[in-house]
PDB file of C-alpha atoms in Angstrom:
ATOM      1  CA  MET A   2     -34.569   5.760  -4.826  1.00 60.00           C
ATOM      2  CA  ALA A   3     -37.258   8.321  -5.643  1.00 86.00           C
ATOM      3  CA  ILE A   4     -38.008   6.758  -9.038  1.00 88.00           C
ATOM      4  CA  ILE A   5     -40.218   3.685  -8.678  1.00 90.00           C
ATOM      5  CA  VAL A   6     -40.481   1.112 -11.486  1.00 90.00           C
ATOM      6  CA  ASN A   7     -44.009  -0.219 -11.774  1.00 90.00           C
ATOM      7  CA  LEU A   8     -43.189  -2.852 -14.351  1.00 90.00           C
ATOM      8  CA  ASP A   9     -44.578  -5.659 -12.173  1.00 89.00           C
ATOM      9  CA  VAL A  10     -47.903  -3.788 -11.902  1.00 90.00           C
ATOM     10  CA  MET A  11     -48.126  -3.274 -15.701  1.00 89.00           C
ATOM     11  CA  MET A  12     -47.173  -6.925 -16.281  1.00 89.00           C
ATOM     12  CA  ALA A  13     -49.897  -8.097 -13.929  1.00 91.00           C
ATOM     13  CA  LYS A  14     -52.435  -5.803 -15.661  1.00 89.00           C
ATOM     14  CA  GLN A  15     -51.479  -7.184 -19.048  1.00 87.00           C
ATOM     15  CA  LYS A  16     -51.200 -10.723 -17.611  1.00 89.00           C
ATOM     16  CA  VAL A  17     -47.794 -11.269 -19.159  1.00 89.00           C
ATOM     17  CA  SER A  18     -44.977 -13.285 -17.618  1.00 90.00           C
ATOM     18  CA  LEU A  19     -41.356 -12.186 -17.308  1.00 89.00           C
ATOM     19  CA  ASN A  20     -40.212 -14.872 -19.729  1.00 89.00           C
ATOM     20  CA  GLU A  21     -42.850 -13.927 -22.303  1.00 90.00           C
ATOM     21  CA  LEU A  22     -42.120 -10.207 -22.045  1.00 90.00           C
ATOM     22  CA  SER A  23     -38.379 -10.743 -22.293  1.00 90.00           C
ATOM     23  CA  GLN A  24     -38.895 -12.618 -25.575  1.00 90.00           C
ATOM     24  CA  ARG A  25     -41.226  -9.958 -26.924  1.00 88.00           C
ATOM     25  CA  VAL A  26     -39.000  -6.973 -26.146  1.00 88.00           C
ATOM     26  CA  ASP A  27     -35.775  -8.872 -26.848  1.00 87.00           C
ATOM     27  CA  ILE A  28     -34.169  -8.260 -23.424  1.00 87.00           C
ATOM     28  CA  THR A  29     -32.655 -10.961 -21.302  1.00 89.00           C
ATOM     29  CA  GLN A  30     -34.702 -12.190 -18.343  1.00 89.00           C
ATOM     30  CA  ALA A  31     -31.865 -11.201 -16.006  1.00 89.00           C
ATOM     31  CA  ASN A  32     -31.950  -7.580 -17.192  1.00 88.00           C
ATOM     32  CA  LEU A  33     -35.736  -7.417 -17.087  1.00 90.00           C
ATOM     33  CA  SER A  34     -35.603  -8.821 -13.551  1.00 91.00           C
ATOM     34  CA  ILE A  35     -33.130  -6.043 -12.572  1.00 90.00           C
ATOM     35  CA  LEU A  36     -35.630  -3.511 -13.910  1.00 89.00           C
ATOM     36  CA  LYS A  37     -38.623  -5.215 -12.273  1.00 89.00           C
ATOM     37  CA  THR A  38     -37.000  -5.444  -8.826  1.00 89.00           C
ATOM     38  CA  GLY A  39     -35.913  -1.763  -8.944  1.00 86.00           C
ATOM     39  CA  LYS A  40     -32.173  -2.519  -8.941  1.00 87.00           C
ATOM     40  CA  ALA A  41     -31.620  -0.780 -12.292  1.00 89.00           C
ATOM     41  CA  LYS A  42     -29.684   2.479 -12.240  1.00 88.00           C
ATOM     42  CA  ALA A  43     -30.766   3.620 -15.713  1.00 90.00           C
ATOM     43  CA  ILE A  44     -33.082   2.665 -18.536  1.00 90.00           C
ATOM     44  CA  ARG A  45     -32.424   3.177 -22.240  1.00 91.00           C
ATOM     45  CA  PHE A  46     -35.040   4.959 -24.376  1.00 93.00           C
ATOM     46  CA  SER A  47     -35.026   1.951 -26.702  1.00 91.00           C
ATOM     47  CA  THR A  48     -35.914  -0.368 -23.781  1.00 90.00           C
ATOM     48  CA  LEU A  49     -38.625   1.997 -22.553  1.00 91.00           C
ATOM     49  CA  ASN A  50     -39.951   2.285 -26.094  1.00 93.00           C
ATOM     50  CA  ALA A  51     -40.125  -1.514 -26.489  1.00 91.00           C
ATOM     51  CA  LEU A  52     -41.784  -1.976 -23.099  1.00 92.00           C
ATOM     52  CA  CYS A  53     -44.392   0.716 -23.715  1.00 92.00           C
ATOM     53  CA  LYS A  54     -45.150  -0.802 -27.122  1.00 91.00           C
ATOM     54  CA  GLU A  55     -45.545  -4.345 -25.769  1.00 89.00           C
ATOM     55  CA  LEU A  56     -47.460  -3.376 -22.606  1.00 89.00           C
ATOM     56  CA  ASP A  57     -49.537  -0.798 -24.480  1.00 89.00           C
ATOM     57  CA  CYS A  58     -48.866   1.975 -21.963  1.00 90.00           C
ATOM     58  CA  GLN A  59     -47.107   5.323 -21.441  1.00 92.00           C
ATOM     59  CA  PRO A  60     -43.643   5.751 -19.841  1.00 92.00           C
ATOM     60  CA  GLY A  61     -45.393   7.317 -16.850  1.00 92.00           C
ATOM     61  CA  ASP A  62     -47.230   4.051 -16.253  1.00 90.00           C
ATOM     62  CA  ILE A  63     -43.944   2.205 -15.852  1.00 90.00           C
ATOM     63  CA  LEU A  64     -41.934   4.909 -14.066  1.00 91.00           C
ATOM     64  CA  GLU A  65     -43.177   6.927 -11.108  1.00 90.00           C
ATOM     65  CA  PHE A  66     -41.577   9.633  -8.951  1.00 91.00           C
ATOM     66  CA  ARG A  67     -42.137   9.409  -5.231  1.00 87.00           C
ATOM     67  CA  GLU A  68     -40.712  11.731  -2.604  1.00 82.00           C
ATOM     68  CA  ASP A  69     -38.226   9.906  -0.322  1.00 74.00           C
TER      69      ASP A  69
ATOM     70  CA  MET B   8      -4.766 -16.165 -16.614  1.00 63.00           C
ATOM     71  CA  ASN B   9      -3.790 -13.343 -18.961  1.00 72.00           C
ATOM     72  CA  GLY B  10      -0.291 -13.871 -20.442  1.00 79.00           C
ATOM     73  CA  LYS B  11       0.948 -10.385 -19.585  1.00 82.00           C
ATOM     74  CA  LEU B  12      -0.346 -10.721 -16.036  1.00 78.00           C
ATOM     75  CA  LYS B  13       1.547 -13.986 -15.688  1.00 79.00           C
ATOM     76  CA  ILE B  14       4.794 -12.297 -16.751  1.00 86.00           C
ATOM     77  CA  TYR B  15       4.235  -9.319 -14.420  1.00 84.00           C
ATOM     78  CA  CYS B  16       3.432 -11.615 -11.499  1.00 81.00           C
ATOM     79  CA  LEU B  17       6.505 -13.706 -12.171  1.00 85.00           C
ATOM     80  CA  CYS B  18       8.676 -10.576 -12.319  1.00 89.00           C
ATOM     81  CA  PHE B  19       7.130  -9.310  -9.109  1.00 84.00           C
ATOM     82  CA  ILE B  20       7.695 -12.606  -7.302  1.00 83.00           C
ATOM     83  CA  ILE B  21      11.335 -12.803  -8.448  1.00 89.00           C
ATOM     84  CA  ILE B  22      12.115  -9.177  -7.596  1.00 90.00           C
ATOM     85  CA  TYR B  23      10.352  -9.343  -4.232  1.00 85.00           C
ATOM     86  CA  ALA B  24      12.087 -12.629  -3.354  1.00 87.00           C
ATOM     87  CA  VAL B  25      15.503 -11.178  -4.256  1.00 92.00           C
ATOM     88  CA  PHE B  26      14.712  -7.966  -2.370  1.00 86.00           C
ATOM     89  CA  PHE B  27      13.567  -9.844   0.714  1.00 83.00           C
ATOM     90  CA  ALA B  28      16.465 -12.304   0.599  1.00 89.00           C
ATOM     91  CA  HIS B  29      18.896  -9.372   0.315  1.00 90.00           C
ATOM     92  CA  ILE B  30      17.347  -7.672   3.346  1.00 85.00           C
ATOM     93  CA  VAL B  31      17.352 -10.895   5.373  1.00 85.00           C
ATOM     94  CA  TYR B  32      20.998 -11.549   4.390  1.00 90.00           C
ATOM     95  CA  ASP B  33      22.123  -7.985   5.031  1.00 87.00           C
ATOM     96  CA  GLU B  34      20.250  -7.325   8.252  1.00 83.00           C
ATOM     97  CA  GLY B  35      20.382 -10.968   9.387  1.00 87.00           C
ATOM     98  CA  LYS B  36      24.188 -10.837   9.632  1.00 88.00           C
ATOM     99  CA  LEU B  37      23.921  -7.856  11.949  1.00 81.00           C
ATOM    100  CA  ALA B  38      21.115  -9.413  13.979  1.00 83.00           C
ATOM    101  CA  ILE B  39      23.015 -12.716  14.435  1.00 88.00           C
ATOM    102  CA  ALA B  40      26.276 -10.947  15.273  1.00 85.00           C
ATOM    103  CA  GLY B  41      24.467  -8.685  17.749  1.00 80.00           C
ATOM    104  CA  PHE B  42      22.713 -11.630  19.357  1.00 83.00           C
ATOM    105  CA  GLU B  43      25.920 -13.630  19.679  1.00 86.00           C
ATOM    106  CA  PHE B  44      27.760 -10.661  21.111  1.00 81.00           C
ATOM    107  CA  GLY B  45      24.972  -9.887  23.555  1.00 79.00           C
ATOM    108  CA  TYR B  46      24.838 -13.532  24.609  1.00 82.00           C
ATOM    109  CA  ALA B  47      28.607 -13.549  25.224  1.00 82.00           C
ATOM    110  CA  GLN B  48      28.378 -10.267  27.134  1.00 77.00           C
ATOM    111  CA  SER B  49      25.578 -11.556  29.326  1.00 77.00           C
ATOM    112  CA  ALA B  50      27.768 -14.530  30.278  1.00 79.00           C
ATOM    113  CA  THR B  51      30.454 -12.159  31.549  1.00 77.00           C
ATOM    114  CA  GLY B  52      27.880 -10.033  33.342  1.00 70.00           C
ATOM    115  CA  ASN B  53      28.662  -6.933  31.255  1.00 66.00           C
ATOM    116  CA  GLY B  54      25.594  -6.552  29.149  1.00 62.00           C
ATOM    117  CA  ASN B  55      25.343  -2.779  29.357  1.00 74.00           C
ATOM    118  CA  VAL B  56      26.307  -1.936  25.789  1.00 77.00           C
ATOM    119  CA  HIS B  57      24.766   0.196  23.091  1.00 82.00           C
ATOM    120  CA  VAL B  58      25.052   0.268  19.290  1.00 83.00           C
ATOM    121  CA  CYS B  59      24.513   3.557  17.452  1.00 86.00           C
ATOM    122  CA  GLY B  60      23.774   3.627  13.729  1.00 87.00           C
ATOM    123  CA  SER B  61      23.160   6.905  11.969  1.00 89.00           C
ATOM    124  CA  TYR B  62      23.990   9.203   9.093  1.00 91.00           C
ATOM    125  CA  VAL B  63      26.726  11.669   9.960  1.00 91.00           C
ATOM    126  CA  GLU B  64      28.045  14.818   8.323  1.00 91.00           C
ATOM    127  CA  PRO B  65      31.143  16.942   8.974  1.00 93.00           C
ATOM    128  CA  VAL B  66      30.516  19.828  11.345  1.00 91.00           C
ATOM    129  CA  ASP B  67      32.106  22.193   8.786  1.00 91.00           C
ATOM    130  CA  GLY B  68      29.751  20.945   6.079  1.00 88.00           C
ATOM    131  CA  SER B  69      29.805  18.285   3.380  1.00 87.00           C
ATOM    132  CA  VAL B  70      32.909  17.755   1.196  1.00 90.00           C
ATOM    133  CA  THR B  71      35.305  19.177   3.820  1.00 91.00           C
ATOM    134  CA  PHE B  72      36.946  15.771   4.348  1.00 92.00           C
ATOM    135  CA  PRO B  73      37.879  16.135   8.041  1.00 91.00           C
ATOM    136  CA  SER B  74      39.199  12.574   8.503  1.00 91.00           C
ATOM    137  CA  VAL B  75      42.484  11.043   7.402  1.00 91.00           C
ATOM    138  CA  ILE B  76      43.369   7.451   6.562  1.00 92.00           C
ATOM    139  CA  VAL B  77      46.388   5.827   4.980  1.00 94.00           C
ATOM    140  CA  ASN B  78      46.086   4.443   1.477  1.00 93.00           C
ATOM    141  CA  GLU B  79      47.867   1.150   1.868  1.00 93.00           C
ATOM    142  CA  LYS B  80      48.472   0.881  -1.876  1.00 94.00           C
ATOM    143  CA  THR B  81      50.570   4.046  -2.046  1.00 93.00           C
ATOM    144  CA  GLY B  82      51.270   4.750   1.608  1.00 91.00           C
ATOM    145  CA  GLU B  83      50.028   8.318   1.344  1.00 94.00           C
ATOM    146  CA  GLU B  84      47.494   9.950   3.624  1.00 93.00           C
ATOM    147  CA  VAL B  85      44.023  10.313   2.157  1.00 94.00           C
ATOM    148  CA  HIS B  86      41.436  12.768   3.399  1.00 93.00           C
ATOM    149  CA  PHE B  87      37.914  11.384   3.614  1.00 93.00           C
ATOM    150  CA  GLU B  88      34.587  11.894   5.312  1.00 93.00           C
ATOM    151  CA  MET B  89      32.097   9.434   6.709  1.00 92.00           C
ATOM    152  CA  ARG B  90      28.487   9.368   5.599  1.00 91.00           C
ATOM    153  CA  GLN B  91      27.197   6.710   7.940  1.00 90.00           C
ATOM    154  CA  ILE B  92      28.443   5.141  11.139  1.00 90.00           C
ATOM    155  CA  LEU B  93      27.731   2.041  13.156  1.00 87.00           C
ATOM    156  CA  ALA B  94      29.350   2.479  16.567  1.00 88.00           C
ATOM    157  CA  PHE B  95      29.606   0.035  19.407  1.00 84.00           C
ATOM    158  CA  LEU B  96      29.614   1.602  22.885  1.00 85.00           C
ATOM    159  CA  SER B  97      30.482  -0.320  26.024  1.00 80.00           C
ATOM    160  CA  ASP B  98      30.778   2.863  27.995  1.00 80.00           C
ATOM    161  CA  PHE B  99      28.324   5.697  27.528  1.00 79.00           C
ATOM    162  CA  PRO B 100      27.004   8.705  29.472  1.00 82.00           C
ATOM    163  CA  GLU B 101      24.833   7.846  32.469  1.00 79.00           C
ATOM    164  CA  ASN B 102      22.492  10.801  32.024  1.00 84.00           C
ATOM    165  CA  ILE B 103      20.768   9.615  28.853  1.00 87.00           C
ATOM    166  CA  PRO B 104      17.333  11.325  28.765  1.00 89.00           C
ATOM    167  CA  ALA B 105      14.348   8.993  29.255  1.00 91.00           C
ATOM    168  CA  TYR B 106      12.791  10.048  25.941  1.00 92.00           C
ATOM    169  CA  VAL B 107      15.865   8.773  24.065  1.00 91.00           C
ATOM    170  CA  LYS B 108      15.492   5.360  25.713  1.00 89.00           C
ATOM    171  CA  ILE B 109      11.783   5.333  24.882  1.00 93.00           C
ATOM    172  CA  MET B 110      12.579   6.241  21.251  1.00 92.00           C
ATOM    173  CA  ASP B 111      15.178   3.422  21.115  1.00 90.00           C
ATOM    174  CA  GLY B 112      12.534   0.949  22.310  1.00 92.00           C
ATOM    175  CA  ALA B 113       9.976   2.331  19.856  1.00 94.00           C
ATOM    176  CA  THR B 114      12.514   1.965  17.026  1.00 92.00           C
ATOM    177  CA  ILE B 115      12.917  -1.762  17.732  1.00 90.00           C
ATOM    178  CA  ILE B 116       9.146  -2.310  17.895  1.00 94.00           C
ATOM    179  CA  LEU B 117       8.515  -0.278  14.729  1.00 94.00           C
ATOM    180  CA  SER B 118      11.282  -2.157  12.871  1.00 91.00           C
ATOM    181  CA  LEU B 119       9.539  -5.442  13.662  1.00 91.00           C
ATOM    182  CA  ILE B 120       6.201  -3.981  12.547  1.00 94.00           C
ATOM    183  CA  MET B 121       7.836  -2.867   9.286  1.00 92.00           C
ATOM    184  CA  VAL B 122       9.144  -6.391   8.636  1.00 88.00           C
ATOM    185  CA  ALA B 123       5.639  -7.763   9.298  1.00 93.00           C
ATOM    186  CA  LEU B 124       4.162  -5.232   6.851  1.00 92.00           C
ATOM    187  CA  PHE B 125       6.706  -6.186   4.154  1.00 88.00           C
ATOM    188  CA  ILE B 126       5.675  -9.827   4.594  1.00 87.00           C
ATOM    189  CA  TYR B 127       1.951  -8.937   4.492  1.00 92.00           C
ATOM    190  CA  ILE B 128       2.093  -6.986   1.169  1.00 90.00           C
ATOM    191  CA  PRO B 129       2.663 -10.061  -1.093  1.00 86.00           C
ATOM    192  CA  PHE B 130      -0.336 -11.800   0.529  1.00 90.00           C
ATOM    193  CA  ILE B 131      -2.608  -8.910  -0.455  1.00 91.00           C
ATOM    194  CA  GLY B 132      -1.008  -8.894  -3.908  1.00 87.00           C
ATOM    195  CA  TYR B 133      -1.677 -12.639  -4.223  1.00 86.00           C
ATOM    196  CA  ARG B 134      -5.381 -12.104  -3.438  1.00 89.00           C
ATOM    197  CA  ILE B 135      -5.613  -9.388  -6.114  1.00 87.00           C
ATOM    198  CA  VAL B 136      -3.924 -11.571  -8.739  1.00 83.00           C
ATOM    199  CA  LYS B 137      -6.111 -14.527  -7.774  1.00 85.00           C
ATOM    200  CA  SER B 138      -9.321 -12.528  -8.257  1.00 86.00           C
ATOM    201  CA  VAL B 139      -8.056 -11.054 -11.545  1.00 81.00           C
ATOM    202  CA  ALA B 140      -7.249 -14.609 -12.698  1.00 80.00           C
ATOM    203  CA  GLN B 141     -10.912 -15.395 -12.053  1.00 81.00           C
ATOM    204  CA  ASN B 142     -11.840 -12.458 -14.341  1.00 76.00           C
ATOM    205  CA  VAL B 143     -12.964 -10.231 -11.478  1.00 76.00           C
ATOM    206  CA  PHE B 144     -11.265  -6.942 -12.295  1.00 72.00           C
ATOM    207  CA  TYR B 145     -13.312  -4.122 -10.849  1.00 75.00           C
ATOM    208  CA  SER B 146     -14.478  -5.429  -7.546  1.00 82.00           C
ATOM    209  CA  ILE B 147     -14.750  -3.229  -4.488  1.00 85.00           C
ATOM    210  CA  LYS B 148     -12.659  -5.821  -2.597  1.00 88.00           C
ATOM    211  CA  ASN B 149      -9.771  -5.440  -5.071  1.00 88.00           C
ATOM    212  CA  ILE B 150      -9.931  -1.667  -4.857  1.00 90.00           C
ATOM    213  CA  ARG B 151      -9.831  -1.919  -1.051  1.00 91.00           C
ATOM    214  CA  ARG B 152      -6.834  -4.257  -1.311  1.00 92.00           C
ATOM    215  CA  ILE B 153      -4.946  -1.798  -3.549  1.00 92.00           C
ATOM    216  CA  ARG B 154      -5.836   0.972  -1.110  1.00 94.00           C
ATOM    217  CA  LYS B 155      -4.595  -1.186   1.757  1.00 95.00           C
ATOM    218  CA  ILE B 156      -1.227  -1.727   0.018  1.00 94.00           C
ATOM    219  CA  ALA B 157      -0.979   2.038  -0.597  1.00 95.00           C
ATOM    220  CA  LEU B 158      -1.674   2.823   3.053  1.00 96.00           C
ATOM    221  CA  ILE B 159       0.851   0.182   4.179  1.00 96.00           C
ATOM    222  CA  LEU B 160       3.509   1.764   1.936  1.00 94.00           C
ATOM    223  CA  LEU B 161       2.719   5.207   3.395  1.00 95.00           C
ATOM    224  CA  MET B 162       2.939   3.700   6.879  1.00 95.00           C
ATOM    225  CA  ILE B 163       6.325   2.172   6.009  1.00 94.00           C
ATOM    226  CA  PHE B 164       7.544   5.603   4.873  1.00 95.00           C
ATOM    227  CA  LEU B 165       6.407   7.190   8.160  1.00 95.00           C
ATOM    228  CA  ILE B 166       8.091   4.400  10.141  1.00 95.00           C
ATOM    229  CA  THR B 167      11.387   4.906   8.265  1.00 93.00           C
ATOM    230  CA  VAL B 168      11.173   8.648   8.905  1.00 93.00           C
ATOM    231  CA  PHE B 169      10.620   7.994  12.628  1.00 94.00           C
ATOM    232  CA  ILE B 170      13.457   5.461  12.766  1.00 92.00           C
ATOM    233  CA  ASN B 171      15.766   7.903  10.984  1.00 92.00           C
ATOM    234  CA  LEU B 172      14.917  10.719  13.404  1.00 93.00           C
ATOM    235  CA  SER B 173      15.108   8.411  16.399  1.00 93.00           C
ATOM    236  CA  THR B 174      18.548   7.003  15.503  1.00 92.00           C
ATOM    237  CA  THR B 175      19.864  10.516  14.856  1.00 92.00           C
ATOM    238  CA  ILE B 176      18.633  11.786  18.233  1.00 92.00           C
ATOM    239  CA  SER B 177      19.909   8.647  19.957  1.00 92.00           C
ATOM    240  CA  THR B 178      23.359   8.902  18.321  1.00 91.00           C
ATOM    241  CA  ASN B 179      23.655  12.536  19.315  1.00 90.00           C
ATOM    242  CA  ALA B 180      22.755  11.619  22.897  1.00 90.00           C
ATOM    243  CA  TYR B 181      25.239   8.749  23.169  1.00 90.00           C
ATOM    244  CA  LEU B 182      28.117   9.842  20.991  1.00 89.00           C
ATOM    245  CA  GLN B 183      30.140  12.857  19.923  1.00 89.00           C
ATOM    246  CA  ILE B 184      32.652  12.177  17.136  1.00 89.00           C
ATOM    247  CA  THR B 185      35.338  14.824  16.609  1.00 89.00           C
ATOM    248  CA  GLY B 186      34.501  16.879  13.521  1.00 89.00           C
ATOM    249  CA  TYR B 187      31.144  15.150  12.911  1.00 92.00           C
ATOM    250  CA  ARG B 188      27.545  15.339  13.963  1.00 90.00           C
ATOM    251  CA  ALA B 189      24.724  12.868  13.467  1.00 90.00           C
ATOM    252  CA  TYR B 190      22.039  14.130  11.136  1.00 88.00           C
ATOM    253  CA  VAL B 191      18.813  12.856   9.655  1.00 86.00           C
ATOM    254  CA  GLY B 192      20.194  12.269   6.158  1.00 80.00           C
ATOM    255  CA  THR B 193      17.982  11.429   3.210  1.00 80.00           C
ATOM    256  CA  PHE B 194      14.714   9.554   3.539  1.00 84.00           C
ATOM    257  CA  ASP B 195      13.776   6.744   1.190  1.00 83.00           C
ATOM    258  CA  TYR B 196      10.971   8.427  -0.702  1.00 91.00           C
ATOM    259  CA  SER B 197      10.254   5.436  -2.994  1.00 91.00           C
ATOM    260  CA  SER B 198       7.620   3.958  -0.667  1.00 92.00           C
ATOM    261  CA  LEU B 199       6.012   7.410  -0.289  1.00 94.00           C
ATOM    262  CA  PHE B 200       5.763   7.923  -4.062  1.00 95.00           C
ATOM    263  CA  THR B 201       4.602   4.343  -4.735  1.00 94.00           C
ATOM    264  CA  GLY B 202       2.026   4.619  -1.919  1.00 94.00           C
ATOM    265  CA  LEU B 203       0.658   7.897  -3.238  1.00 96.00           C
ATOM    266  CA  ILE B 204       0.509   6.590  -6.840  1.00 95.00           C
ATOM    267  CA  MET B 205      -1.341   3.492  -5.640  1.00 93.00           C
ATOM    268  CA  LEU B 206      -3.726   5.642  -3.625  1.00 94.00           C
ATOM    269  CA  ILE B 207      -4.501   7.712  -6.755  1.00 94.00           C
ATOM    270  CA  LEU B 208      -4.824   4.475  -8.751  1.00 91.00           C
ATOM    271  CA  SER B 209      -7.265   3.017  -6.246  1.00 91.00           C
ATOM    272  CA  GLU B 210      -9.435   6.176  -6.477  1.00 91.00           C
ATOM    273  CA  ILE B 211      -9.387   5.947 -10.309  1.00 92.00           C
ATOM    274  CA  LEU B 212     -10.352   2.266 -10.074  1.00 89.00           C
ATOM    275  CA  ARG B 213     -13.141   3.090  -7.655  1.00 88.00           C
ATOM    276  CA  TYR B 214     -14.487   5.630 -10.177  1.00 89.00           C
ATOM    277  CA  THR B 215     -14.170   3.072 -12.989  1.00 88.00           C
ATOM    278  CA  ALA B 216     -15.917   0.435 -10.913  1.00 86.00           C
ATOM    279  CA  ASN B 217     -18.809   2.836 -10.272  1.00 85.00           C
ATOM    280  CA  ILE B 218     -19.125   3.518 -14.006  1.00 87.00           C
ATOM    281  CA  LYS B 219     -19.031  -0.210 -14.731  1.00 85.00           C
ATOM    282  CA  GLU B 220     -21.680  -0.920 -12.105  1.00 84.00           C
ATOM    283  CA  GLU B 221     -23.886   1.777 -13.625  1.00 85.00           C
ATOM    284  CA  GLN B 222     -23.312   0.325 -17.073  1.00 85.00           C
ATOM    285  CA  ASP B 223     -24.124  -3.194 -15.817  1.00 84.00           C
ATOM    286  CA  LEU B 224     -27.349  -1.956 -14.224  1.00 86.00           C
ATOM    287  CA  THR B 225     -28.489  -0.012 -17.255  1.00 87.00           C
ATOM    288  CA  VAL B 226     -31.286  -1.951 -18.954  1.00 84.00           C
TER     289      VAL B 226
END
């Protein structure tokens, strides 16, 4: 897909684990893993909002458009 | 398993068993009688016989009642017309076209294929019910199974159409009954309609499964 999820990069920058982040943003680990591995088909604004807040970043830091 | 599903499955099993038993009983009698007769004929060395089965209609049109029988209850003559015939021929024209003989052979092979398809459908149905019982509703496999049943039903319809046409052509080649001609008659459209409905249903389910997958992968 042309949209790349850079959640793993942001998590590494913030030195936060999947388990810790899932507790902080109140999303199951399974769903966060789907997002992290790029299997997700859509992301809710509320999820994006929570992630940006916890990782202290902009939506553009998590999502990136790359030409196929 | 869901209570309603249990009831539907039970109804399906009963109806299908009755339907299949009826077919086996009805056609089995003919098959056994034909086999016994053929066996007896082969012993006498005269195995060159042919059985024609077809719809027929009066040459002058339907409801012209060209035949006459005696009503044994009143002794009076009653006019009637035949709708279907099953004729046994021990003597028939020598110059039967080759394509008629090929169609006769194809009819036998297609009839056996049709029986095999009728036996195969409940197995697919069983797999669907089994996966639904395990709470797997919208799987691609199930949708493919429904699609497969639909295609089998459409195939069965096409086979019945071919058999109908073939027996009509064959009867016209072997037999000429005074005042009647063999004709195609009516097709059994139930398998066509059911097949098409199931095909539409499988497409709707595919769409639903896609929506569900999208929903499941929305974080």
